[in-house]
PDB file of C-alpha atoms in Angstrom:
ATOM      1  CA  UNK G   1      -1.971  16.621  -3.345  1.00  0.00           C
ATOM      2  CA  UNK G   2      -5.387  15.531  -3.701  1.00  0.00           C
ATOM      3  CA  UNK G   3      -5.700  16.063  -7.211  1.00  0.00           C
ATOM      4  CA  UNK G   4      -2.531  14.142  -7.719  1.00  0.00           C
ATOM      5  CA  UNK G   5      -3.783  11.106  -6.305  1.00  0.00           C
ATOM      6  CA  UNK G   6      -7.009  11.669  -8.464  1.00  0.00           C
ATOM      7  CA  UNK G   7      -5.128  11.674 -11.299  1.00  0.00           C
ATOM      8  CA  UNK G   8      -2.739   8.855 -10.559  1.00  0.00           C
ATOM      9  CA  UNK G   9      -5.850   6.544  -9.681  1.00  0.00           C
ATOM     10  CA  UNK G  10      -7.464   7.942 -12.681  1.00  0.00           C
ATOM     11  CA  UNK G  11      -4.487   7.439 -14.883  1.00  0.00           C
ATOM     12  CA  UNK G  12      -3.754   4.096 -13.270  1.00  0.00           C
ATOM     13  CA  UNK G  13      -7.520   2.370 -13.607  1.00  0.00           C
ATOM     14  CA  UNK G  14      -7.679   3.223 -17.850  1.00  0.00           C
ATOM     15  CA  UNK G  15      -4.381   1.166 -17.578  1.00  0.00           C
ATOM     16  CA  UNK G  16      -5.823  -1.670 -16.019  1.00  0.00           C
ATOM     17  CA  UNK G  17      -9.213  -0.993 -17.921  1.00  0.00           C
ATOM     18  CA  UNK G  18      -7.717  -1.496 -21.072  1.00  0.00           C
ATOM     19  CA  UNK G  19      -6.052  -4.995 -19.824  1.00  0.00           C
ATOM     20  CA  UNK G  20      -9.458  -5.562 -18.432  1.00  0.00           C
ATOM     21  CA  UNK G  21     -10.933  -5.456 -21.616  1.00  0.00           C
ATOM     22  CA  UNK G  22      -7.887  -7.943 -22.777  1.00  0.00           C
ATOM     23  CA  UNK G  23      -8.750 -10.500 -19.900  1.00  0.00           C
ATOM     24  CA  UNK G  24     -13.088 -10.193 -20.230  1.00  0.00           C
ATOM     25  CA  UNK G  25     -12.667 -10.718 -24.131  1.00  0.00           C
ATOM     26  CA  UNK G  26      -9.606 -14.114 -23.911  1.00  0.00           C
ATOM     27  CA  UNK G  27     -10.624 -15.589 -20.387  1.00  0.00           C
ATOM     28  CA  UNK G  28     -13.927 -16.736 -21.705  1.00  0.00           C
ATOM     29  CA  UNK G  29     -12.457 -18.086 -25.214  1.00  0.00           C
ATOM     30  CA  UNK G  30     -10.018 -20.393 -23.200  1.00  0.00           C
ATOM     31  CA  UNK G  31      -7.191 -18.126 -24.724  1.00  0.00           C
ATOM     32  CA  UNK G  32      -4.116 -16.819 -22.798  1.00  0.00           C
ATOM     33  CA  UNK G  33      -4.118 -13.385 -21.228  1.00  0.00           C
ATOM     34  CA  UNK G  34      -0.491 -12.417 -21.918  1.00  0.00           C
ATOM     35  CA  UNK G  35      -0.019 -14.290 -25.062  1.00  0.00           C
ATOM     36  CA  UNK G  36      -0.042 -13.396 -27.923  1.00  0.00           C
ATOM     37  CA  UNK G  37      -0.119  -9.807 -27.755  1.00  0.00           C
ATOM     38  CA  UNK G  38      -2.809  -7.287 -28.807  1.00  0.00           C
ATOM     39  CA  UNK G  39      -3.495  -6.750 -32.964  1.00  0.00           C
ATOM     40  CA  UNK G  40      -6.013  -5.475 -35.335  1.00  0.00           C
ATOM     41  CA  UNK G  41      -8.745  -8.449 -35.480  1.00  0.00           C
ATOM     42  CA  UNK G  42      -9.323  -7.467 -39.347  1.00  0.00           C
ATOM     43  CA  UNK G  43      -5.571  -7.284 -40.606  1.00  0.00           C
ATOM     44  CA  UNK G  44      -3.629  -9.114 -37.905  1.00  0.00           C
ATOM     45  CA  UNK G  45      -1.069  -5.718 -37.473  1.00  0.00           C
ATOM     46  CA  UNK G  46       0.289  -6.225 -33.709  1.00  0.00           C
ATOM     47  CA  UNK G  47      -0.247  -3.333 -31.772  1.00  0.00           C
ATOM     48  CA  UNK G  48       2.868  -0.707 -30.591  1.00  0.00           C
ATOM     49  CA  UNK G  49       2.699   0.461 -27.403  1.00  0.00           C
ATOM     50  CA  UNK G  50       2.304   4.058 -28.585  1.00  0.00           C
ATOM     51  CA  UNK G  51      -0.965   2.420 -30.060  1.00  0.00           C
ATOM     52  CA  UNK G  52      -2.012   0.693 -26.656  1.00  0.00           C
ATOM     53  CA  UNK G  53      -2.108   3.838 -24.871  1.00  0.00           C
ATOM     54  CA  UNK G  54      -5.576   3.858 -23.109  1.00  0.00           C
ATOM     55  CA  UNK G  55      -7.935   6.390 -24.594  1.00  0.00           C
ATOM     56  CA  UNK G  56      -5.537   8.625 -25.712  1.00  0.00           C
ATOM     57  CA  UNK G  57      -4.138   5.964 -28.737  1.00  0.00           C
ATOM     58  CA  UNK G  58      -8.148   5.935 -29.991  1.00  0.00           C
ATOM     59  CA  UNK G  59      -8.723   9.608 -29.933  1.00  0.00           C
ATOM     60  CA  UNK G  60      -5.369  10.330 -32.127  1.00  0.00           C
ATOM     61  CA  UNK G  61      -6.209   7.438 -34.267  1.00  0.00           C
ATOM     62  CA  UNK G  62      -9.396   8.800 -35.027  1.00  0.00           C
ATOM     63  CA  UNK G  63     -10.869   5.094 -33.992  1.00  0.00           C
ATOM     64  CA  UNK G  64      -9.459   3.044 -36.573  1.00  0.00           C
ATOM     65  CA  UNK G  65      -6.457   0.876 -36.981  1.00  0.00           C
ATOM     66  CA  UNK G  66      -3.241   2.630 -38.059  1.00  0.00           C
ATOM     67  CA  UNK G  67      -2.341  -0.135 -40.639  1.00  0.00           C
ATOM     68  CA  UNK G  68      -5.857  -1.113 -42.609  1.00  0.00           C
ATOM     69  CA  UNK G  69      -7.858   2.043 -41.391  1.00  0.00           C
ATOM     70  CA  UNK G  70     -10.450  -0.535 -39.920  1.00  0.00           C
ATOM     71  CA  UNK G  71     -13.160   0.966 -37.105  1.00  0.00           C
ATOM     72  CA  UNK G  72     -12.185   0.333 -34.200  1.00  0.00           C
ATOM     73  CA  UNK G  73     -15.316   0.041 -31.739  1.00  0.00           C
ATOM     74  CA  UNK G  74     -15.263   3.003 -29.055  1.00  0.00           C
ATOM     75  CA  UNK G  75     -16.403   0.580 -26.620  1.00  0.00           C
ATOM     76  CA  UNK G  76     -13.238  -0.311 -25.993  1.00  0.00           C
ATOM     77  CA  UNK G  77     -12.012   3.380 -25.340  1.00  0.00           C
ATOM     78  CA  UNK G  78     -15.194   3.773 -22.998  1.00  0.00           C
ATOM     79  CA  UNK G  79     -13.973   0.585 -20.484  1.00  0.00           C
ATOM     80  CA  UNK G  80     -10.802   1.864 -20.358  1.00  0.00           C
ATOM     81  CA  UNK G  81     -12.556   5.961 -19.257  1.00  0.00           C
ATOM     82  CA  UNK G  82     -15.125   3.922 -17.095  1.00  0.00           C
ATOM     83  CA  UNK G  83     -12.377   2.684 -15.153  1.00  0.00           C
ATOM     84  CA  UNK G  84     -10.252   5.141 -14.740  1.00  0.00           C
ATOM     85  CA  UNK G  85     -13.406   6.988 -13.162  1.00  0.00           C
ATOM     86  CA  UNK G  86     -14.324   4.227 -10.995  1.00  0.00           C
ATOM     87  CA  UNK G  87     -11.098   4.117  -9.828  1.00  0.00           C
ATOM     88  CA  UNK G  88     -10.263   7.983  -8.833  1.00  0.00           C
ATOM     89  CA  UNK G  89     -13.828   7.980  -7.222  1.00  0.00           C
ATOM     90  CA  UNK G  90     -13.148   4.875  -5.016  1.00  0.00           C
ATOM     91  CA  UNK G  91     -10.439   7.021  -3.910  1.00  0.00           C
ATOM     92  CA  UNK G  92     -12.040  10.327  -3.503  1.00  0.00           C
ATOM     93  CA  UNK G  93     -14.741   8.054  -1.542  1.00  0.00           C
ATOM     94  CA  UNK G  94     -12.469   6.064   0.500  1.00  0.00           C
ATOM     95  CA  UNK G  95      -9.109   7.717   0.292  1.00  0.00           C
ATOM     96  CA  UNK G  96      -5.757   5.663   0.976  1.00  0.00           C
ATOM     97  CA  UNK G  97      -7.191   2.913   3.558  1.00  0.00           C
ATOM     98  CA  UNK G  98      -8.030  -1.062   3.105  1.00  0.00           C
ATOM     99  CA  UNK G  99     -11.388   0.122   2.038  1.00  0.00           C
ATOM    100  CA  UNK G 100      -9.712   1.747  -1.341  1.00  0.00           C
ATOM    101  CA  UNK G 101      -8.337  -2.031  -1.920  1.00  0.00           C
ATOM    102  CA  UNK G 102     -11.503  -3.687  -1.510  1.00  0.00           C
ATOM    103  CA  UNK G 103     -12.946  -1.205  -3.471  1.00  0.00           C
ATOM    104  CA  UNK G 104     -10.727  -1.420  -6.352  1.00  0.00           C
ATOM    105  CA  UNK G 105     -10.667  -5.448  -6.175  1.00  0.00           C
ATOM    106  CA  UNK G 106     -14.602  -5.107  -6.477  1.00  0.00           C
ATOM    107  CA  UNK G 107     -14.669  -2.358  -9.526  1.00  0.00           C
ATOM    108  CA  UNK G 108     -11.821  -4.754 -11.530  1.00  0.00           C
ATOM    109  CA  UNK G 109     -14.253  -7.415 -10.589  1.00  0.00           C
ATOM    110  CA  UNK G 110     -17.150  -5.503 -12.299  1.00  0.00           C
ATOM    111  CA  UNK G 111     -15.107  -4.491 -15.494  1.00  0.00           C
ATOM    112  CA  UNK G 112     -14.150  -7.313 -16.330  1.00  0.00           C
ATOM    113  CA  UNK G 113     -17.286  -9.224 -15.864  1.00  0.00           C
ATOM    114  CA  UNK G 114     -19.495  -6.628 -17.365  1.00  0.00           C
ATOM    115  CA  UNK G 115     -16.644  -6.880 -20.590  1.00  0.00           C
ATOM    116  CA  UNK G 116     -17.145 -10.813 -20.748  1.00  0.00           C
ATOM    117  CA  UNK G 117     -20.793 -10.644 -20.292  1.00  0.00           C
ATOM    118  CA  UNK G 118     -21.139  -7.668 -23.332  1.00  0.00           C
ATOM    119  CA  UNK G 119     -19.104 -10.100 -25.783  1.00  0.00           C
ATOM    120  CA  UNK G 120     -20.510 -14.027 -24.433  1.00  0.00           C
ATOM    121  CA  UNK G 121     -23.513 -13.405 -22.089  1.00  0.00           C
ATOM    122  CA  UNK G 122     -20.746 -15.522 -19.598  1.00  0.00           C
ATOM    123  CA  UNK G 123     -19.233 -14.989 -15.943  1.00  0.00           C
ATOM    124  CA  UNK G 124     -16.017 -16.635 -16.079  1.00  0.00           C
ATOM    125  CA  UNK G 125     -15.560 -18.357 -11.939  1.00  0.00           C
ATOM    126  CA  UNK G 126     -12.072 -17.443 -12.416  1.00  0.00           C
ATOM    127  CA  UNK G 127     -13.051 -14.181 -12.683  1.00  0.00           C
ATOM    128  CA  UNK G 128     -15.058 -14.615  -8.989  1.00  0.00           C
ATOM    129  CA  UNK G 129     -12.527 -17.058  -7.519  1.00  0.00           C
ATOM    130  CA  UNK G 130      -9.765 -14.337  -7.637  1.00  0.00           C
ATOM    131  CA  UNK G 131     -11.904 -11.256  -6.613  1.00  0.00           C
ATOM    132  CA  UNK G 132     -13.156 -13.502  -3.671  1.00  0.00           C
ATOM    133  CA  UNK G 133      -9.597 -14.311  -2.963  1.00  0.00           C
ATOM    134  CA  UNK G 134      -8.194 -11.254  -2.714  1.00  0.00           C
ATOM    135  CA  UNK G 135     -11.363  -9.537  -0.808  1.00  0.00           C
ATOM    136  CA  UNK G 136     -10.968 -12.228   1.316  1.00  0.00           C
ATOM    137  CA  UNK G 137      -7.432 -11.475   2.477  1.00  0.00           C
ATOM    138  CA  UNK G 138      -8.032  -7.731   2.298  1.00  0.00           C
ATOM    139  CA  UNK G 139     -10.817  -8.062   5.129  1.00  0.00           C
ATOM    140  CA  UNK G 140      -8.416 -10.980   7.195  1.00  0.00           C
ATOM    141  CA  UNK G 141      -5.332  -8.340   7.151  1.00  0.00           C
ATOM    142  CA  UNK G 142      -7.042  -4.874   7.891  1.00  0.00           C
ATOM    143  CA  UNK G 143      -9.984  -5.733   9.830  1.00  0.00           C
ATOM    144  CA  UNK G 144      -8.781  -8.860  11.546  1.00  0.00           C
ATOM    145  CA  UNK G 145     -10.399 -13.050  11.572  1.00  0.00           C
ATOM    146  CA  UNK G 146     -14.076 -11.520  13.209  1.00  0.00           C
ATOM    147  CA  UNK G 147     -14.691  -8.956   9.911  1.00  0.00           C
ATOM    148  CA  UNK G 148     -13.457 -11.735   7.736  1.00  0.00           C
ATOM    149  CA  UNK G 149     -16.438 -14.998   9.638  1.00  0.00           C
ATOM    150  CA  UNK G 150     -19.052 -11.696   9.053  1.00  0.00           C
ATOM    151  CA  UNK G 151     -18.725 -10.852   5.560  1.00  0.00           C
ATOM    152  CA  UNK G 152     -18.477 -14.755   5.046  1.00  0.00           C
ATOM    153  CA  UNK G 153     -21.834 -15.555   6.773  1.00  0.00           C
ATOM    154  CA  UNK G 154     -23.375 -12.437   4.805  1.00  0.00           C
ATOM    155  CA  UNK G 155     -22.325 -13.754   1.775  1.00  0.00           C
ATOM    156  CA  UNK G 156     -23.357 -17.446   2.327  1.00  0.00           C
ATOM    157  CA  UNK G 157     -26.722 -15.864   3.704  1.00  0.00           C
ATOM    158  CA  UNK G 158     -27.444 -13.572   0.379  1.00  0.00           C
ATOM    159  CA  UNK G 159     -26.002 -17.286  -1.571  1.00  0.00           C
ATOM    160  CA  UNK G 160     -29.133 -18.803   0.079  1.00  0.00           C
ATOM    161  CA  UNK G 161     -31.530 -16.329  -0.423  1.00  0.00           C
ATOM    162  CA  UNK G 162     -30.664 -15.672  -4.500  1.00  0.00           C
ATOM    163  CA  UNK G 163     -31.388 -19.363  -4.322  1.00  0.00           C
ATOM    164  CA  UNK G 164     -34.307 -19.586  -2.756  1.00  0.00           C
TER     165      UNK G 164
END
């Protein structure tokens, strides 16, 4: 069962990595995140899902676009593998418990920060609001108010002291 759920996580985070890599590259250009759908930057083909398949759609394509035969950068292919590790080991580290959310909240965090920063050298807040958000409420409903006035004094604390 184990390996099942390494899988899943596995199979789950190059999902998410590869809309990670969506959301890093369009939040910071003020464009949409849904709209308009993925296509070829160098002939405009829109992608079919059998070509948005994490990974697996680069690796049979041979990296380049199935219309115009462009390059496609592997970079993209490695976010989408990064994540999908980072996700199976936050479970093999943490196993099904709040911790696993809070983990995963913080590694979708990273990805798509570390995509944005790659491409524009930028850390979109929207990026940190939601993360924040959602760790925030994590901590509130497993751990309880107490947990939640902690981690917000340590973070106002390390705030202070990157300042200083």
């Amino acid at each position: 069962m184990e390996i099942y759920y390494l899988i899943t996580f596995f199979i789950f985070g190059t999902i998410l990595g590869s809309f990670f890599n969506v959301v890093g590259y369009r939040l910071p250009r003020g464009e949409s995140i849904v709209k308009p759908p993925s296509k070829c930057p160098k002939c405009d083909h829109r992608l079919t899902p059998i070509e948005l398949i994490p990974i697996v759609s680069y690796l049979i394509q041979g990296g380049k676009c199935r219309n115009c035969q462009a390059p496609i950068a592997p970079y993209y292919a490695v976010i989408e593998a990064l994540t999908g590790l980072l996700f199976a080991l936050s479970y093999y580290v943490f196993g099904l418990s709040p911790d696993l959310i809070i983990a995963l909240i913080f590694v979708s965090m990273e990805v798509v920060l570390i995509v944005s920063d790659y491409h524009f050298y930028i850390l979109p807040d929207e990026v940190l609001i939601v993360a924040i958000i959602g760790l925030g409420l994590t901590i509130l409903i497993s751990q309880g108010f107490l947990a939640l006035s902690y981690a917000l004094l340590n973070a106002i604390i390390a705030f202070f002291a990157i300042l200083a």
